[in-house]
Coordinates of C-alpha atoms in Angstrom, one line a residue:
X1056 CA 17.5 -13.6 13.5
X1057 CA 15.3 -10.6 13.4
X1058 CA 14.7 -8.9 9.4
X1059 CA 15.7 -5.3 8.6
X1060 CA 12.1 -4.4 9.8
X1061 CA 10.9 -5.9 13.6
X1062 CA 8.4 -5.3 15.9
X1063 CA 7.3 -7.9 18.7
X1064 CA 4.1 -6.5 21.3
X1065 CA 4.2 -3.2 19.7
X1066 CA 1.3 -0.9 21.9
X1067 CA 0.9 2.9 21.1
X1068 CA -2.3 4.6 22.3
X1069 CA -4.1 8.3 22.5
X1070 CA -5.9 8.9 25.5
X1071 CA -8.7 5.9 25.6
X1072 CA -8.2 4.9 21.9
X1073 CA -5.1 2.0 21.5
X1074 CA -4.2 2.7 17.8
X1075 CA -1.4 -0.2 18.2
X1076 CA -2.5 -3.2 20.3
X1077 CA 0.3 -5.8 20.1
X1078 CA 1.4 -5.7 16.5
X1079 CA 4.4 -8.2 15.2
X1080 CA 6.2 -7.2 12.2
X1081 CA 9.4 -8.8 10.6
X1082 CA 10.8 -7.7 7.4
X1083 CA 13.8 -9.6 6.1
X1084 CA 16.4 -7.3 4.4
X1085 CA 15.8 -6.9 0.6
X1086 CA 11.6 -7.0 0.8
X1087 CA 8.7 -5.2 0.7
X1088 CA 5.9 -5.8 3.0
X1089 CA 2.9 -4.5 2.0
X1090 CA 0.9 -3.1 4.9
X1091 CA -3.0 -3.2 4.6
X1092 CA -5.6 -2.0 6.3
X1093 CA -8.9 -0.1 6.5
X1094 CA -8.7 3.2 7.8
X1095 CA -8.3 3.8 10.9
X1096 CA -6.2 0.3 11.1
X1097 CA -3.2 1.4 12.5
X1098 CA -0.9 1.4 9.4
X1099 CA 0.0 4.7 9.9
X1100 CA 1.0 4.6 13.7
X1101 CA 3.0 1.5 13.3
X1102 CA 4.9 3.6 10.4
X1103 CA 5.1 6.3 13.1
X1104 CA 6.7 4.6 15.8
X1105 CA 9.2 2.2 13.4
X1106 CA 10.8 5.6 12.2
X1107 CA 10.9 7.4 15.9
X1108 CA 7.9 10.1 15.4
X1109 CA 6.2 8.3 17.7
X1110 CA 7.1 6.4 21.2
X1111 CA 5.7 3.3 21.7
X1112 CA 3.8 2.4 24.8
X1113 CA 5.5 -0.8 24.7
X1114 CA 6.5 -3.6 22.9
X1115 CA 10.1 -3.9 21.0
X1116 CA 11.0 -2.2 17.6
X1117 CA 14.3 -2.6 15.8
X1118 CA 15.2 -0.9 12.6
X1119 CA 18.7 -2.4 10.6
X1120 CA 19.6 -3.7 13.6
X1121 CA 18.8 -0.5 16.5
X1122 CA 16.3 -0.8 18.8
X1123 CA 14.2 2.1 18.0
X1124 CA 13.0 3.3 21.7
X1125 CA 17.3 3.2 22.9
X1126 CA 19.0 4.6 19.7
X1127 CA 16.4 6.6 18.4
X1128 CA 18.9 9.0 16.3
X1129 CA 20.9 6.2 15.3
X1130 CA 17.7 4.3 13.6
X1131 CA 17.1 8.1 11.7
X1132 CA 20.4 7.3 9.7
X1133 CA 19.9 4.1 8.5
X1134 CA 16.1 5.3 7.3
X1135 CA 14.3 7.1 4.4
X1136 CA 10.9 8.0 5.0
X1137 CA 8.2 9.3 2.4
X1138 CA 5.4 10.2 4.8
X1139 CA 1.5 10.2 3.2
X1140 CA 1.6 14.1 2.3
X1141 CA 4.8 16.0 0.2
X1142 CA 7.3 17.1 3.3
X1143 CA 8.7 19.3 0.6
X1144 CA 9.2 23.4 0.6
X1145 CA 7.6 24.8 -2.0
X1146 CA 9.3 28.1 -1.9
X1147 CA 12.3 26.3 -3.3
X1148 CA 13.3 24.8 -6.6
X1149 CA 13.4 20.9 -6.9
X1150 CA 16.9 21.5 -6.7
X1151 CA 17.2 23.2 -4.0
X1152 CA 15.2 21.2 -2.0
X1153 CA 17.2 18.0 -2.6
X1154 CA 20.7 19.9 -1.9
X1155 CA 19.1 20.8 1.6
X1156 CA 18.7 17.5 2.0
X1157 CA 21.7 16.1 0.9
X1158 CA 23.1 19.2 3.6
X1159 CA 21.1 18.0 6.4
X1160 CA 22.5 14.4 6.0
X1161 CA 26.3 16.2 6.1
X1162 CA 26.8 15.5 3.0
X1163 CA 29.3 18.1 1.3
X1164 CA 28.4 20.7 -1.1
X1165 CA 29.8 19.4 -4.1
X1166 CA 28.5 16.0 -3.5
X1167 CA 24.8 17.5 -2.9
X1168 CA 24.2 18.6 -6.0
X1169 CA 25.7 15.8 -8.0
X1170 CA 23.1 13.6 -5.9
X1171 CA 20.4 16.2 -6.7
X1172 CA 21.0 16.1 -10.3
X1173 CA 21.1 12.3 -10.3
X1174 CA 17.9 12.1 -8.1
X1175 CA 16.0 14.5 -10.9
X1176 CA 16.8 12.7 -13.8
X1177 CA 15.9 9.2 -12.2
X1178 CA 12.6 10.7 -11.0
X1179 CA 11.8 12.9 -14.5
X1180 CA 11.9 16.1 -12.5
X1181 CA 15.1 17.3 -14.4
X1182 CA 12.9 19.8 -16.7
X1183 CA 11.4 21.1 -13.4
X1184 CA 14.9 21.2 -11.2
X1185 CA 14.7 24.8 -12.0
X1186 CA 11.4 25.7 -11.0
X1187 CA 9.5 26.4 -7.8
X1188 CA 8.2 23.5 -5.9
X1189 CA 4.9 25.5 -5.5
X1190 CA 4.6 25.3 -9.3
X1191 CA 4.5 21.5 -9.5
X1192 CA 1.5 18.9 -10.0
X1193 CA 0.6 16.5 -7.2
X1194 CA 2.1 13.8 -8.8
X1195 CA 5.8 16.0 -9.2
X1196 CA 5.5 16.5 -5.8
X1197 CA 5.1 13.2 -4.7
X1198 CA 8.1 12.4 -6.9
X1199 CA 10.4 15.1 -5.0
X1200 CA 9.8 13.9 -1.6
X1201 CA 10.4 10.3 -2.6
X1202 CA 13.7 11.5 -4.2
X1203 CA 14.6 13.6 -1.0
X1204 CA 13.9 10.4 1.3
X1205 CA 16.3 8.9 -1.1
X1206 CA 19.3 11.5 -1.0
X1207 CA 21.6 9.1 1.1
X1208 CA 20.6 5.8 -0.4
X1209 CA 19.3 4.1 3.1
X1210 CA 19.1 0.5 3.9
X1211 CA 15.5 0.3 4.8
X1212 CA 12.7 2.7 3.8
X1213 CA 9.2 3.4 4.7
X1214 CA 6.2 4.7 2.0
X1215 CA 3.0 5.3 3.6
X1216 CA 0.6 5.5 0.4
X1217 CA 3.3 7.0 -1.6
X1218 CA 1.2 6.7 -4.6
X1219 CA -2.2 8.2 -3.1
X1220 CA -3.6 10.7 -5.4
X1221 CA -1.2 10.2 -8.2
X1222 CA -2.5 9.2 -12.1
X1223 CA -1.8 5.7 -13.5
X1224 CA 1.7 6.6 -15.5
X1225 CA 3.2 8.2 -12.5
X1226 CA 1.9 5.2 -10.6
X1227 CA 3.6 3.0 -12.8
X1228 CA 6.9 4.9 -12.6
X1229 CA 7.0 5.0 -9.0
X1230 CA 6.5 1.2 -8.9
X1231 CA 9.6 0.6 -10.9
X1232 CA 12.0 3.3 -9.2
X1233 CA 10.4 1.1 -5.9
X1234 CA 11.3 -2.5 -7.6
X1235 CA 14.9 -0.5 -8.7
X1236 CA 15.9 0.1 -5.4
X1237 CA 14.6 -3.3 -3.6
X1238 CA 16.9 -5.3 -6.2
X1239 CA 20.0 -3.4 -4.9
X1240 CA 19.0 -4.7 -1.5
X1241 CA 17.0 -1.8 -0.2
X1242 CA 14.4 -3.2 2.4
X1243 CA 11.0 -1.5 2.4
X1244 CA 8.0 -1.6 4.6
X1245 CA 5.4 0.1 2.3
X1246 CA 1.5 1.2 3.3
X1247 CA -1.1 1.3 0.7
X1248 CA -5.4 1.5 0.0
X1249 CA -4.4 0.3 -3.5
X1250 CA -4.8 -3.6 -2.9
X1251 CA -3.2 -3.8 -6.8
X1252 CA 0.2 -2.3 -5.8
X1253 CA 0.7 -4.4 -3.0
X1254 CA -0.2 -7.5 -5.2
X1255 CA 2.6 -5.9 -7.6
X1256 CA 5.3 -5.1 -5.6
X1257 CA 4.9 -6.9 -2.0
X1258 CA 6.6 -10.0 -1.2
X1259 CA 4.8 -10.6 1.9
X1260 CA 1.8 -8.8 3.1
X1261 CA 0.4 -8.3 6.9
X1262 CA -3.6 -6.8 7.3
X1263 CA -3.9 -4.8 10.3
X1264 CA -7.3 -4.2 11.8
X1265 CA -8.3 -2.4 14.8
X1266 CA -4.3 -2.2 16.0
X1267 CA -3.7 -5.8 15.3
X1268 CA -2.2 -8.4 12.3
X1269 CA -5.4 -9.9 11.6
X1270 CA -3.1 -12.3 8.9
X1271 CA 0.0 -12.4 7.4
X1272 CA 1.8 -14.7 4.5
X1273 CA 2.7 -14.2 0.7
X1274 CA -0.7 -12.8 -1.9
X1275 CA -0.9 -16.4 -3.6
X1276 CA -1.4 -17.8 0.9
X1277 CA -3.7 -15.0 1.4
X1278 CA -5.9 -15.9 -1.9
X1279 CA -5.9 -19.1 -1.1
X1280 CA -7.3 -18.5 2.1
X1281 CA -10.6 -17.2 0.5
X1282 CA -11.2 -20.4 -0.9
X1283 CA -10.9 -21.7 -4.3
X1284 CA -11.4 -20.4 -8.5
X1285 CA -14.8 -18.4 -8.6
X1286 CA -18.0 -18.3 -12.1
X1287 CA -19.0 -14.7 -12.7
X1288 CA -22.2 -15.0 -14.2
X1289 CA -23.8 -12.1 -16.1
X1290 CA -27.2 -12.8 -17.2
X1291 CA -29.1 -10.3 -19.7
X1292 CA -32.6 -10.4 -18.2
X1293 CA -32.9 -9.8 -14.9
X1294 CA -36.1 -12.1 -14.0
X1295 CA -33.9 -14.7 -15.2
X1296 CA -31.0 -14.1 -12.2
X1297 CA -33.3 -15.6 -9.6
X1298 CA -33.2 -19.0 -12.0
X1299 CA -29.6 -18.1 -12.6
X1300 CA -28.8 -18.5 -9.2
X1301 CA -30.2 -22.0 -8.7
X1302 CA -28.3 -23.0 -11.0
X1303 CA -25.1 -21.8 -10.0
X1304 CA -26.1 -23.2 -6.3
X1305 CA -26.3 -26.4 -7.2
X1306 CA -23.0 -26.6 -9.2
X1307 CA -21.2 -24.6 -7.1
X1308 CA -18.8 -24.6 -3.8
X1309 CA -20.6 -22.0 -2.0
X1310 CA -23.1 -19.1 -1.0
X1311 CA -24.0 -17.4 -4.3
X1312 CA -23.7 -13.9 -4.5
X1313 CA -25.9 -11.7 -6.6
X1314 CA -25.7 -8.0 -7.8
X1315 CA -29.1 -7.3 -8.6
X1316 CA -28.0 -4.0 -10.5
X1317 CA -25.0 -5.2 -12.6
X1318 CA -27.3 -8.4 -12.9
X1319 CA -23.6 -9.9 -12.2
X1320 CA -24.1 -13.7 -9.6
X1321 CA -20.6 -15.0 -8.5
X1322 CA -19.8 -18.3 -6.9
X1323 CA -16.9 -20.4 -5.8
X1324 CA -16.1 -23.6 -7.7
X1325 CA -13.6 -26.5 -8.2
X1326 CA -13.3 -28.1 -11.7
X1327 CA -12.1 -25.1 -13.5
X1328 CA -12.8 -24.9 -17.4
X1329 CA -14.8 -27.8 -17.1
X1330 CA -17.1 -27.0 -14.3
X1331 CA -17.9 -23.8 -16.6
X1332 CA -19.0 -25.8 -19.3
X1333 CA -21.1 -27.2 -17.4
X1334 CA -22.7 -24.3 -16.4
X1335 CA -23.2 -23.0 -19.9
X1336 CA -24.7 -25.7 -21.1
X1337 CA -27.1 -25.3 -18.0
X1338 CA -27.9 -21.7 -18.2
X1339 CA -28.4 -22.8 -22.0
X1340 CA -30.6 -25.1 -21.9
X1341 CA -33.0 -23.2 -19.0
X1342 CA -33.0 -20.9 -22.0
X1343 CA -31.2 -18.0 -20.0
X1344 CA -29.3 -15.6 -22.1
X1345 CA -26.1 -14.4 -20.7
X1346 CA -23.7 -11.1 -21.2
X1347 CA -20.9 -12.3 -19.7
X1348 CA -19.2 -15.2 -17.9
X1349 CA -15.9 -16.1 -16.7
X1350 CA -13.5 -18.2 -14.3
X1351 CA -11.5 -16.2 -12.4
X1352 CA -9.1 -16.8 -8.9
X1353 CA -9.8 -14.3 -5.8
X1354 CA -8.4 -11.3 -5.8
X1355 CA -6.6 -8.8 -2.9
X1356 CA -10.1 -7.3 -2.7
X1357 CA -11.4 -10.8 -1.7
X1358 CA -9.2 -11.6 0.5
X1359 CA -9.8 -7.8 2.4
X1360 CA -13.2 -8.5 2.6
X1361 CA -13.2 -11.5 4.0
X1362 CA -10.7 -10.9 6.8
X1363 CA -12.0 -7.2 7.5
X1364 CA -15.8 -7.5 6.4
X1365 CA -15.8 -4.6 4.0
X1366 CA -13.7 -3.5 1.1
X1367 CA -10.5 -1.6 1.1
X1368 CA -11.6 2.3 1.3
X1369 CA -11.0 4.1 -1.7
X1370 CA -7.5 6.2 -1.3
X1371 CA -8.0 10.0 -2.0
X1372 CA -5.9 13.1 -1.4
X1373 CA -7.8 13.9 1.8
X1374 CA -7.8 10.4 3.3
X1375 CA -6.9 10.0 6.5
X1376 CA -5.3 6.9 8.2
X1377 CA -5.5 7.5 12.1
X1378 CA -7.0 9.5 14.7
X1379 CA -5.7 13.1 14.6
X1380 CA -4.3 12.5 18.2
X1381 CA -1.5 11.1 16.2
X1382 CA -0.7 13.3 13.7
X1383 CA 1.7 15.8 14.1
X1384 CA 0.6 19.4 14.2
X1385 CA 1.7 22.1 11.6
X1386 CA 4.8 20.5 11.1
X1387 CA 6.5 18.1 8.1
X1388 CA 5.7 14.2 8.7
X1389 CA 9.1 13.1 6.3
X1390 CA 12.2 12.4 8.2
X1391 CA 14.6 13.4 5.8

């Protein structure tokens, strides 16, 4: 039986660029999938289309159980979506802007501002309620449209990089209002640059590339895919690293790689703790002084680089995750 989340074929494209070219989703209800990507991936589109600002080309989308291209309005209230930018009005109070919310939704008066009052306190925006939206940091911002998205408690909810931009403590926070509403059976698809938070919160993870799930499975089946436990070598001389690395070739599992200007030489192994004895007492006694070493397992990173060829791009306020073709022009991106 299909999850909370499905897509089967799903094709979307912009003139002769195919943003979407076949992707397969399935989210069972109460879970995050984390959805990873370069730039440019198609993260964003397949957002897009699950939550009806976008028509697919083809290809079949159900969200909580409504096909999405049929019952479009239908799907809009069963979901919450926090787009990548604030869809918030910054003429008006954080109060106000969650009781036009709650208003939108039909929700009665009364019962608009008792859910605005509970939605600032959970979010630490209750100082601010008062004040004009225009007057709050980035990071308060980001918090008031994830609240607004929230105003009617849906089933299943969508985060493209919610956390893009923001500093590490209102990172944090957001990741535990995110695990809060998961454990009362929320079911979340959730985009994100920061390879970290999907290691933290997802509890399966697709990789898009070029419009398609490159691979899919849990973070511990993705690592593993990169191979094995890896030495991180930092040698204090450089003239020694060319040494350094024959050494590490001939005890290790694998290609060698070397940073010339951190100095740093990383290989995969097998034999843990012992194996890195072993390579001390090597380096040692080629009388090569090191800085550093360690045994460590792959990481997200890894695992990006080796499906995608390059490393995740850094997140920023002005990244950008599709072709403007699918953006939507001068208006909000937030179905509230």
């Amino acid at each position: 039986m299909p999850g909370a989340i499905y897509a089967e074929g799903l094709v979307k494209t912009f003139g002769d660029v195919k943003a979407l070219d076949g992707v397969d989703l399935d989210v069972p209800e109460g879970t995050v999938l984390g959805l990873l990507g370069p730039n440019g991936a198609g993260k964003t589109t397949a957002v897009r289309c699950l939550t009806t600002l976008l028509r697919p080309d083809s290809g079949k989308a159900v969200v909580a159980g409504v096909d999405v291209r049929r019952h479009p309005d239908t799907v809009r209230r069963s979901i919450g979506l926090s787009g990548q930018f604030a869809a918030v009005d910054e003429y008006l109070t954080g109060r106000e802007n969650l009781q036009m919310v709650g208003r939108l939704y039909q929700l009665r008066p009364k019962a608009a501002k008792a859910r605005a009052v509970e939605l600032l306190e959970q979010f630490h925006l209750a100082d601010a309620a008062d004040r004009p939206a225009k007057t709050y940091s980035g990071g308060m911002r980001r918090r008031l449209d994830l609240a607004a998205a929230l105003v009617v408690s849906p089933p299943v909810m969508f985060m493209d990089e919610p956390t893009t931009g923001l500093d590490p403590r209102n990172r944090q926070q957001l990741w535990e209002v995110i695990k809060h509403l998961v454990s009362g059976g929320t079911t979340l698809l959730l985009t994100t640059q920061y390879l970290e938070e999907a290691d933290h919160l997802a509890h399966d993870i697709a990789v898009v590339d070029h419009g398609r799930v490159i691979a899919k499975g849990t973070s511990d089946q993705l690592k593993a895919r990169t191979g094995g436990e890896r030495v991180e070598v930092v040698v204090h001389e450089r003239e020694h690293i060319a040494t350094a690395a024959q050494v590490l070739r001939g005890l290790g599992k694998g290609d060698t790689t070397v940073e010339e200007h951190t100095r740093k030489l990383t290989v995969p192994v097998t034999g843990g703790a012992k194996l890195l004895a072993e390579i001390i007492r090597e380096l040692d006694g080629r009388g090569i002084e090191i800085d550093d070493i360690g045994l460590r397992r792959p990481t997200l990173d890894d695992v990006f680089l080796s499906l995608t060829g390059h490393v995740a791009e850094a997140a920023g306020p002005d990244a950008r995750d599709e072709d403007d073709e699918s953006r939507p022009q001068g208006g909000k991106e937030a179905v509230k």
